[in-house]
Amino acid sequence: MALTLSELARLVDGDIVRGGPDLLIEGIGALDEAGGSELSFLGNEKYRNQYLATRAGAVIVPRGVTEGPETSALIAADNPSFAFGLAVKHFVAATARVFTPGIHPRACVDESAKLDPAKVRIHAGAVVMAGAEIGDGSEIGPNTVVGEHVKIGRDCLFYANVSIRERCLIGDRVILQPGAVIGSDGYGYEVIEGRHVKVDQVGIVEVQDDVEIGANTTVDRARFGRTVIGQGTKVDNLVQIAHNVQIGRHCLVVSQTGIAGSVKLADYVVAAAQVGIAGHVKVGAKAILSARTGVTKDIEGGKTYGGNPAHDYMEEQRSRAHVRQLPKLIERVKALEKKASEE
Amino acid sequence: MALTLSELARLVDGDIVRGGPDLLIEGIGALDEAGGSELSFLGNEKYRNQYLATRAGAVIVPRGVTEGPETSALIAADNPSFAFGLAVKHFVAATARVFTPGIHPRACVDESAKLDPAKVRIHAGAVVMAGAEIGDGSEIGPNTVVGEHVKIGRDCLFYANVSIRERCLIGDRVILQPGAVIGSDGYGYEVIEGRHVKVDQVGIVEVQDDVEIGANTTVDRARFGRTVIGQGTKVDNLVQIAHNVQIGRHCLVVSQTGIAGSVKLADYVVAAAQVGIAGHVKVGAKAILSARTGVTKDIEGGKTYGGNPAHDYMEEQRSRAHVRQLPKLIERVKALEKKASEE
Amino acid sequence: MALTLSELARLVDGDIVRGGPDLLIEGIGALDEAGGSELSFLGNEKYRNQYLATRAGAVIVPRGVTEGPETSALIAADNPSFAFGLAVKHFVAATARVFTPGIHPRACVDESAKLDPAKVRIHAGAVVMAGAEIGDGSEIGPNTVVGEHVKIGRDCLFYANVSIRERCLIGDRVILQPGAVIGSDGYGYEVIEGRHVKVDQVGIVEVQDDVEIGANTTVDRARFGRTVIGQGTKVDNLVQIAHNVQIGRHCLVVSQTGIAGSVKLADYVVAAAQVGIAGHVKVGAKAILSARTGVTKDIEGGKTYGGNPAHDYMEEQRSRAHVRQLPKLIERVKALEKKASEE
């Protein structure tokens, strides 16, 4: 994966201006982020200050540039941006996950599980329970738990320490980041003689094709029926999706958003970070909920919302501006009162 | 667990109006949620539109109804709601967890742990560390970790990938959803010469009888003494409970709520979703904190709160309405100013 | 670890006033938190009410005090606060983690991993993958996963069920609480023909020396380059840190805060609980973000902020007060209007 400076120069069709040919470069980064073993590039004069301050191990610069930060090797190229793109391709390919089928001897796969050992990968410490089914090309990460009678499609990728509870359904090409929980009990209790008595949560979660679920996100199973994450929807980290929620197709649900029970999102809804949606609410297709919006009743699709409770985003912006003008408004009212009392 | 349509008809004392007797029904769902292998019911004419659009595999309808969605089998019954209840009972019973004692050969139980192998269930990959005690009837999920000298009561149910750190105390009939963390260190540092130096967190967490803790929720151990979750309290997913918090009995703490250090909740407090409670605050019995309330000082019990900082819920609602009237108010002040200047 | 009452009295140079000398005391706690097997102290008359109501098993009191709660043993000492400090020292030492090197037979360490089995501790169920490096004195908790080619420094302490994905870099003396996730994919997609197509996240996370990361907190890897948590920074539970975030040194990031992609925090920034910081924003050194602040654009260091969007903390406090005066302000405007119309 790592390349020497001279290998890099050859790869990007450039020339070493400065730096030892054996310098090892292990990755890539922006000028202001790259470290001593990383490559960056100067593609535009407006980044010159970042260039002069960079700690990148090597920088691709336009031909003719010979000065630069002391600690960086320099490679000159005709088109630094294009040249950098070639290096990016190399490192992306080098870090691409390779699917190697096989069941690790320290994995624990119940003998009643249905899977083709020659076509799936089960990592060390993973637990695949009775009756579970795993499609070809799928990879179950280390210490991940696949519950009883869970069905998993093809070409899925589950990382470490994921928990999928019994009977949930996972489509094809689903990605679950570490620590994600699918199928925990919905939060439902009845009060009986002053105590909260658990209401059985006998439904499941259905995660459709091409969904991705972020790290430590939680998706509760339905009371009855199913909680649904629609095809192509992408959910970020630490999101809460409660029981019986129905999320449409191709939605984006950003980090730390909470979606209460029985909410329905139509297709292509965007919920930015830290949004909250109250129980049983419906959100129309292509609605955009800006960060921290609080949705308390049904809202139409195709619009952008803000505030709590949610209303038109631009109105919310104006409303905030008005709140900040309040001290002045109070002064103005005082002045009017004074004038009125003098009359 | 699955039933054929004819078995279902017999179970609910109904008659097949339409559909093959061998059609397999695997679960139940609401009209607008049920899929092709699920049963639903039409109990009330106001749901007729949902009925006509349903994708349920079968629907229980009042006798006399013969039309309906093309893809659904129909069963006629005298009282569809009652008949559906019978089906619900069947499926709840069919999915009920059966407690089967035994220690999985791929579990790792320290020889000094105190438990009766004939009366507890320890799943594959679970780790029970030195000196831990587990009461009869308790079940430790796959890849869950029970730390050193943890004491667990009877009839507990811990799901997958739960972490319980050393010396914590868990009562009877406690349920921990996947990924829950009990006994992580409290967040405490002293500044010494410009560095944050860790303050030892030597206390524990005490989780009392009949508590349930949601998926990926975190409960920190006390600096000294104990963080307490009182009897019968139910905590939802992704909640943060900091060190030395004392939660009373029969409280409800909903998803993504954060409770800072040394807070005390009296009994029967309800904290709705995304609430925040600042350190050392006391909340009185039966206080209700509506979603997103921010509590910054002690508040009385028996009342409903909203806003940040928390105040009376109805006042908060009015206050929000007033903010949204601000543009008009500003216009009104302008008009007054204009008039005053003309005088 | 436990002491009898007579051992305790000797340890703190006090005398038993009341209680059996063989009473076992297992820990310490504040007067209002300590239970029947814990020691507390009465150091100040203002805590007398707490003293009279305490359920502590034993209390250290000033000499001369002979009355107290019936269920508590009493030890008299010249300086109860100092005496209690001696007991604290004992119990802190007794609960201090002892580092005992060794690889548990139920751990799974890839043969290509670089570590000295005599100098690291790997717990049961931990998975150390190909090419990982672990420095001397480091401890990998039960069921924790160390991904391929991860490099871990010396004297680190990782608790249970932690996930560290491939190639991430962890410094020396880093503490990871249970369930923490390091190196999950950043949330990045391109829209192609109406679908969100995943953008490869080929960078890493660099966690520098002396960092602590809370339970179930998530830190995403960079798109390219690295997400950085600077030296000495302490992150609380359930925090989200997105791709390419750069957190400076000695920052404090409190529970449930969310930091979006490419944000830069300079050194000594404090983000209190439930803060949100929008993508690409820069926060200056020593800025203090009070709880729930929403930062939407670059802000200067050395100041305290509140509100959403963030502005001066005191202004925010005043602004909230003004909002709560709105009903009265509206009345005043009405009165002015009435007066004006009467003229």
Tab-separated table of C-alpha atoms in Angstrom, chain A:
chain	number	residue	atom	x	y	z
A	1	MET	CA	0.000	0.000	0.000
A	2	ALA	CA	2.773	2.462	0.922
A	3	LEU	CA	4.777	3.975	-1.928
A	4	THR	CA	8.225	5.513	-2.028
A	5	LEU	CA	8.525	9.065	-3.259
A	6	SER	CA	10.074	7.832	-6.495
A	7	GLU	CA	7.268	5.300	-7.038
A	8	LEU	CA	4.775	8.084	-6.407
A	9	ALA	CA	6.477	10.422	-8.870
A	10	ARG	CA	6.338	7.726	-11.545
A	11	LEU	CA	2.675	6.946	-10.731
A	12	VAL	CA	1.562	10.558	-11.152
A	13	ASP	CA	3.906	11.297	-14.075
A	14	GLY	CA	5.758	13.959	-12.089
A	15	ASP	CA	9.306	14.789	-11.057
A	16	ILE	CA	10.862	14.938	-7.622
A	17	VAL	CA	11.815	18.545	-6.880
A	18	ARG	CA	12.954	17.876	-3.339
A	19	GLY	CA	13.107	14.913	-0.946
A	20	GLY	CA	14.695	11.482	-0.752
A	21	PRO	CA	13.447	8.970	-3.351
A	22	ASP	CA	12.967	6.317	-0.649
A	23	LEU	CA	10.695	8.435	1.571
A	24	LEU	CA	7.631	6.302	2.378
A	25	ILE	CA	4.182	7.769	1.770
A	26	GLU	CA	1.315	5.780	3.293
A	27	GLY	CA	-1.750	7.829	2.517
A	28	ILE	CA	-3.237	11.123	1.415
A	29	GLY	CA	-4.753	14.161	3.051
A	30	ALA	CA	-5.717	17.813	2.644
A	31	LEU	CA	-2.905	20.357	3.090
A	32	ASP	CA	-4.078	21.297	6.556
A	33	GLU	CA	-4.635	17.725	7.719
A	34	ALA	CA	-1.929	15.561	6.148
A	35	GLY	CA	0.844	14.261	8.391
A	36	GLY	CA	4.469	13.319	7.796
A	37	SER	CA	3.721	10.093	5.941
A	38	GLU	CA	0.961	11.539	3.782
A	39	LEU	CA	0.755	13.164	0.368
A	40	SER	CA	-1.140	16.376	-0.399
A	41	PHE	CA	-1.282	18.778	-3.324
A	42	LEU	CA	-1.297	22.475	-4.178
A	43	GLY	CA	-3.892	22.857	-6.905
A	44	ASN	CA	-4.877	26.458	-6.455
A	45	GLU	CA	-2.981	29.565	-5.394
A	46	LYS	CA	-5.646	30.392	-2.817
A	47	TYR	CA	-4.340	27.513	-0.718
A	48	ARG	CA	-0.789	28.921	-0.661
A	49	ASN	CA	-0.957	29.775	3.061
A	50	GLN	CA	-2.082	26.255	3.882
A	51	TYR	CA	0.721	25.005	1.664
A	52	LEU	CA	3.351	27.023	3.487
A	53	ALA	CA	2.113	25.680	6.838
A	54	THR	CA	1.490	22.080	5.826
A	55	ARG	CA	3.000	19.153	7.668
A	56	ALA	CA	2.436	16.783	4.743
A	57	GLY	CA	5.309	14.427	4.043
A	58	ALA	CA	5.073	15.263	0.348
A	59	VAL	CA	3.155	17.732	-1.803
A	60	ILE	CA	2.416	17.687	-5.531
A	61	VAL	CA	2.991	21.216	-6.825
A	62	PRO	CA	2.711	22.901	-10.230
A	63	ARG	CA	5.865	22.758	-12.331
A	64	GLY	CA	8.075	25.690	-11.558
A	65	VAL	CA	7.341	25.784	-7.836
A	66	THR	CA	10.548	25.040	-5.956
A	67	GLU	CA	9.945	26.709	-2.606
A	68	GLY	CA	7.756	25.293	0.102
A	69	PRO	CA	7.558	24.046	3.666
A	70	GLU	CA	10.910	22.699	4.836
A	71	THR	CA	9.605	19.367	6.038
A	72	SER	CA	7.752	18.403	2.863
A	73	ALA	CA	9.119	16.626	-0.167
A	74	LEU	CA	7.904	18.143	-3.433
A	75	ILE	CA	6.830	16.510	-6.678
A	76	ALA	CA	6.207	18.758	-9.698
A	77	ALA	CA	3.416	17.819	-12.113
A	78	ASP	CA	1.672	19.461	-15.050
A	79	ASN	CA	-1.718	19.284	-13.336
A	80	PRO	CA	-1.320	18.734	-9.577
A	81	SER	CA	-5.044	18.158	-9.063
A	82	PHE	CA	-5.187	15.437	-11.722
A	83	ALA	CA	-1.935	13.938	-10.475
A	84	PHE	CA	-3.277	13.834	-6.913
A	85	GLY	CA	-6.386	12.078	-8.252
A	86	LEU	CA	-4.158	9.281	-9.543
A	87	ALA	CA	-2.559	8.924	-6.121
A	88	VAL	CA	-6.022	8.892	-4.491
A	89	LYS	CA	-7.043	6.043	-6.787
A	90	HIS	CA	-3.994	4.073	-5.750
A	91	PHE	CA	-4.639	4.472	-2.024
A	92	VAL	CA	-8.389	3.843	-2.297
A	93	ALA	CA	-7.670	0.618	-4.167
A	94	ALA	CA	-4.994	-0.313	-1.629
A	95	THR	CA	-7.375	0.058	1.302
A	96	ALA	CA	-10.369	-1.498	-0.433
A	97	ARG	CA	-11.847	-4.347	1.534
A	98	VAL	CA	-11.201	-7.693	-0.088
A	99	PHE	CA	-13.886	-10.286	0.447
A	100	THR	CA	-12.286	-13.579	1.453
A	101	PRO	CA	-14.842	-16.240	2.306
A	102	GLY	CA	-14.356	-18.509	5.288
A	103	ILE	CA	-15.565	-19.188	8.792
A	104	HIS	CA	-13.002	-18.350	11.438
A	105	PRO	CA	-12.400	-21.263	13.813
A	106	ARG	CA	-13.213	-18.932	16.703
A	107	ALA	CA	-16.575	-17.946	15.222
A	108	CYS	CA	-19.585	-19.769	16.655
A	109	VAL	CA	-22.106	-20.785	14.010
A	110	ASP	CA	-25.106	-22.846	15.088
A	111	GLU	CA	-25.400	-26.037	13.085
A	112	SER	CA	-28.965	-25.135	12.072
A	113	ALA	CA	-27.851	-21.850	10.466
A	114	LYS	CA	-28.250	-21.743	6.694
A	115	LEU	CA	-25.195	-20.438	4.887
A	116	ASP	CA	-22.595	-21.612	2.399
A	117	PRO	CA	-19.260	-21.707	4.268
A	118	ALA	CA	-17.452	-21.306	0.956
A	119	LYS	CA	-19.305	-18.105	0.133
A	120	VAL	CA	-19.658	-16.094	3.358
A	121	ARG	CA	-17.120	-14.707	5.791
A	122	ILE	CA	-17.689	-15.055	9.514
A	123	HIS	CA	-15.051	-13.398	11.684
A	124	ALA	CA	-13.606	-14.518	15.001
A	125	GLY	CA	-15.974	-14.248	17.934
A	126	ALA	CA	-19.070	-13.763	15.789
A	127	VAL	CA	-22.123	-15.701	16.984
A	128	VAL	CA	-24.649	-16.921	14.431
A	129	MET	CA	-27.618	-18.423	16.249
A	130	ALA	CA	-30.089	-21.165	15.468
A	131	GLY	CA	-32.011	-20.911	12.227
A	132	ALA	CA	-30.245	-17.780	10.984
A	133	GLU	CA	-29.730	-17.447	7.214
A	134	ILE	CA	-26.855	-15.581	5.601
A	135	GLY	CA	-26.675	-14.910	1.853
A	136	ASP	CA	-23.611	-15.407	-0.324
A	137	GLY	CA	-21.005	-12.694	-0.290
A	138	SER	CA	-21.976	-11.438	3.168
A	139	GLU	CA	-19.424	-10.742	5.894
A	140	ILE	CA	-20.186	-10.892	9.621
A	141	GLY	CA	-17.699	-8.893	11.713
A	142	PRO	CA	-15.799	-9.982	14.786
A	143	ASN	CA	-17.939	-10.389	17.919
A	144	THR	CA	-21.095	-9.522	16.011
A	145	VAL	CA	-24.226	-11.425	17.049
A	146	VAL	CA	-26.805	-12.655	14.524
A	147	GLY	CA	-29.902	-13.737	16.467
A	148	GLU	CA	-32.152	-16.719	15.991
A	149	HIS	CA	-33.949	-16.960	12.644
A	150	VAL	CA	-32.500	-13.667	11.388
A	151	LYS	CA	-32.405	-13.583	7.576
A	152	ILE	CA	-29.562	-11.724	5.895
A	153	GLY	CA	-29.313	-11.149	2.143
A	154	ARG	CA	-26.313	-11.166	-0.160
A	155	ASP	CA	-23.172	-9.037	-0.106
A	156	CYS	CA	-23.843	-7.472	3.283
A	157	LEU	CA	-21.005	-6.080	5.397
A	158	PHE	CA	-21.455	-5.998	9.173
A	159	TYR	CA	-18.579	-4.653	11.249
A	160	ALA	CA	-17.599	-5.530	14.827
A	161	ASN	CA	-19.886	-5.839	17.849
A	162	VAL	CA	-23.139	-5.430	15.943
A	163	SER	CA	-26.271	-6.960	17.556
A	164	ILE	CA	-29.170	-8.226	15.461
A	165	ARG	CA	-31.973	-9.701	17.495
A	166	GLU	CA	-34.176	-12.657	16.598
A	167	ARG	CA	-36.216	-12.872	13.380
A	168	CYS	CA	-35.177	-9.516	11.898
A	169	LEU	CA	-34.869	-9.297	8.117
A	170	ILE	CA	-31.876	-7.719	6.415
A	171	GLY	CA	-31.799	-7.173	2.632
A	172	ASP	CA	-28.913	-7.252	0.176
A	173	ARG	CA	-25.815	-5.040	0.310
A	174	VAL	CA	-26.682	-3.702	3.759
A	175	ILE	CA	-23.808	-2.141	5.736
A	176	LEU	CA	-23.926	-2.033	9.535
A	177	GLN	CA	-21.236	-0.013	11.286
A	178	PRO	CA	-19.778	-1.211	14.622
A	179	GLY	CA	-22.085	-1.375	17.613
A	180	ALA	CA	-25.324	-0.938	15.652
A	181	VAL	CA	-28.336	-2.607	17.287
A	182	ILE	CA	-31.189	-3.966	15.166
A	183	GLY	CA	-34.323	-5.315	16.795
A	184	SER	CA	-34.122	-4.180	20.412
A	185	ASP	CA	-37.495	-4.076	22.154
A	186	GLY	CA	-39.723	-1.085	21.572
A	187	TYR	CA	-40.291	1.118	24.615
A	188	GLY	CA	-43.805	0.139	25.593
A	189	TYR	CA	-45.367	-0.281	29.040
A	190	GLU	CA	-48.807	-0.349	30.569
A	191	VAL	CA	-49.427	1.075	34.011
A	192	ILE	CA	-50.935	-1.595	36.239
A	193	GLU	CA	-51.341	-0.772	39.917
A	194	GLY	CA	-48.684	1.929	39.790
A	195	ARG	CA	-46.120	-0.194	37.999
A	196	HIS	CA	-44.957	-0.061	34.395
A	197	VAL	CA	-45.599	-3.509	33.005
A	198	LYS	CA	-43.787	-4.446	29.816
A	199	VAL	CA	-45.877	-4.792	26.661
A	200	ASP	CA	-44.528	-7.667	24.570
A	201	GLN	CA	-42.738	-6.504	21.450
A	202	VAL	CA	-43.279	-9.402	19.084
A	203	GLY	CA	-42.660	-7.703	15.742
A	204	ILE	CA	-39.406	-7.373	13.873
A	205	VAL	CA	-37.203	-4.922	11.990
A	206	GLU	CA	-36.965	-5.062	8.208
A	207	VAL	CA	-33.857	-3.408	6.788
A	208	GLN	CA	-34.226	-3.225	3.022
A	209	ASP	CA	-31.586	-3.413	0.280
A	210	ASP	CA	-28.701	-0.938	0.130
A	211	VAL	CA	-29.345	0.537	3.569
A	212	GLU	CA	-26.423	1.663	5.738
A	213	ILE	CA	-26.780	2.026	9.508
A	214	GLY	CA	-24.236	3.993	11.552
A	215	ALA	CA	-22.186	3.089	14.589
A	216	ASN	CA	-24.104	2.549	17.838
A	217	THR	CA	-27.402	3.452	16.192
A	218	THR	CA	-30.437	1.623	17.609
A	219	VAL	CA	-33.484	0.372	15.702
A	220	ASP	CA	-36.319	-1.064	17.795
A	221	ARG	CA	-38.488	-3.962	16.662
A	222	ALA	CA	-42.222	-3.368	16.138
A	223	ARG	CA	-44.870	-4.089	18.748
A	224	PHE	CA	-46.500	-6.167	16.001
A	225	GLY	CA	-45.561	-6.226	12.349
A	226	ARG	CA	-42.364	-4.503	11.472
A	227	THR	CA	-40.220	-1.427	11.803
A	228	VAL	CA	-39.018	-0.655	8.269
A	229	ILE	CA	-35.896	1.086	6.975
A	230	GLY	CA	-36.599	1.601	3.265
A	231	GLN	CA	-34.347	0.741	0.378
A	232	GLY	CA	-31.274	2.901	-0.072
A	233	THR	CA	-31.795	4.883	3.129
A	234	LYS	CA	-28.636	5.892	4.977
A	235	VAL	CA	-28.660	6.325	8.754
A	236	ASP	CA	-25.752	7.966	10.588
A	237	ASN	CA	-24.308	7.205	14.058
A	238	LEU	CA	-26.181	7.273	17.384
A	239	VAL	CA	-29.622	7.623	15.826
A	240	GLN	CA	-32.670	6.253	17.645
A	241	ILE	CA	-35.421	4.674	15.551
A	242	ALA	CA	-38.337	3.526	17.690
A	243	HIS	CA	-40.841	0.707	17.239
A	244	ASN	CA	-43.092	0.607	14.193
A	245	VAL	CA	-41.322	3.490	12.495
A	246	GLN	CA	-41.594	3.319	8.700
A	247	ILE	CA	-38.770	5.064	6.888
A	248	GLY	CA	-39.184	5.380	3.130
A	249	ARG	CA	-36.636	4.866	0.404
A	250	HIS	CA	-33.462	6.891	-0.105
A	251	CYS	CA	-33.841	8.950	3.066
A	252	LEU	CA	-30.893	10.476	4.952
A	253	VAL	CA	-31.050	10.415	8.738
A	254	VAL	CA	-28.106	12.228	10.279
A	255	SER	CA	-26.407	11.659	13.612
A	256	GLN	CA	-28.189	11.806	16.980
A	257	THR	CA	-31.606	12.192	15.435
A	258	GLY	CA	-34.446	10.534	17.345
A	259	ILE	CA	-37.556	9.169	15.640
A	260	ALA	CA	-40.382	8.167	17.986
A	261	GLY	CA	-42.801	5.275	17.645
A	262	SER	CA	-44.945	4.768	14.521
A	263	VAL	CA	-43.526	7.784	12.675
A	264	LYS	CA	-43.680	7.557	8.882
A	265	LEU	CA	-41.101	9.204	6.669
A	266	ALA	CA	-41.954	9.159	2.972
A	267	ASP	CA	-39.182	8.750	0.357
A	268	TYR	CA	-36.183	11.064	0.078
A	269	VAL	CA	-36.712	12.748	3.433
A	270	VAL	CA	-33.605	14.356	4.929
A	271	ALA	CA	-33.366	14.654	8.701
A	272	ALA	CA	-30.208	16.581	9.582
A	273	ALA	CA	-28.380	16.087	12.879
A	274	GLN	CA	-30.074	16.095	16.304
A	275	VAL	CA	-33.569	16.260	14.873
A	276	GLY	CA	-36.471	14.927	16.968
A	277	ILE	CA	-39.727	13.572	15.542
A	278	ALA	CA	-42.652	12.886	17.890
A	279	GLY	CA	-44.679	9.702	17.806
A	280	HIS	CA	-47.154	8.898	14.979
A	281	VAL	CA	-46.145	11.916	12.891
A	282	LYS	CA	-46.011	11.715	9.072
A	283	VAL	CA	-43.327	13.545	7.111
A	284	GLY	CA	-43.926	14.057	3.384
A	285	ALA	CA	-41.568	13.056	0.575
A	286	LYS	CA	-38.448	15.167	0.073
A	287	ALA	CA	-39.051	17.181	3.224
A	288	ILE	CA	-35.791	18.549	4.610
A	289	LEU	CA	-35.532	18.899	8.364
A	290	SER	CA	-32.642	21.189	9.238
A	291	ALA	CA	-30.457	20.364	12.234
A	292	ARG	CA	-32.311	20.184	15.576
A	293	THR	CA	-35.758	20.609	14.071
A	294	GLY	CA	-38.481	19.273	16.368
A	295	VAL	CA	-41.402	17.781	14.442
A	296	THR	CA	-44.577	17.454	16.497
A	297	LYS	CA	-47.261	17.050	13.839
A	298	ASP	CA	-47.653	15.936	10.231
A	299	ILE	CA	-45.725	18.067	7.767
A	300	GLU	CA	-45.853	18.318	3.979
A	301	GLY	CA	-43.129	17.086	1.704
A	302	GLY	CA	-40.929	19.126	-0.591
A	303	LYS	CA	-40.220	21.887	1.927
A	304	THR	CA	-37.420	22.818	4.296
A	305	TYR	CA	-38.216	23.057	7.991
A	306	GLY	CA	-36.551	24.408	11.113
A	307	GLY	CA	-37.360	25.230	14.718
A	308	ASN	CA	-39.257	23.439	17.428
A	309	PRO	CA	-42.073	22.895	16.705
A	310	ALA	CA	-41.104	22.668	13.050
A	311	HIS	CA	-42.201	25.364	10.645
A	312	ASP	CA	-40.866	26.953	7.477
A	313	TYR	CA	-37.078	27.173	7.625
A	314	MET	CA	-36.830	30.779	6.476
A	315	GLU	CA	-39.511	31.852	8.935
A	316	GLU	CA	-37.544	30.108	11.678
A	317	GLN	CA	-34.418	32.003	10.677
A	318	ARG	CA	-36.331	35.307	10.772
A	319	SER	CA	-37.902	34.347	14.059
A	320	ARG	CA	-34.472	33.795	15.611
A	321	ALA	CA	-33.291	37.141	14.293
A	322	HIS	CA	-36.349	38.768	15.821
A	323	VAL	CA	-35.669	37.212	19.205
A	324	ARG	CA	-32.214	38.719	19.133
A	325	GLN	CA	-33.717	42.121	18.387
A	326	LEU	CA	-35.961	41.863	21.451
A	327	PRO	CA	-33.769	44.020	23.726
A	328	LYS	CA	-34.042	46.826	21.186
A	329	LEU	CA	-37.760	46.276	20.720
A	330	ILE	CA	-38.280	46.517	24.464
A	331	GLU	CA	-36.366	49.799	24.456
A	332	ARG	CA	-38.551	51.091	21.638
A	333	VAL	CA	-41.724	50.188	23.533
A	334	LYS	CA	-40.336	51.904	26.627
A	335	ALA	CA	-39.663	55.037	24.584
A	336	LEU	CA	-43.195	54.984	23.209
A	337	GLU	CA	-44.603	54.569	26.712
A	338	LYS	CA	-42.527	57.444	27.996
A	339	LYS	CA	-43.686	59.655	25.166
A	340	ALA	CA	-47.290	58.589	25.640
A	341	SER	CA	-47.161	59.343	29.366
A	342	GLU	CA	-45.720	62.779	28.669
A	343	GLU	CA	-48.537	63.698	26.366
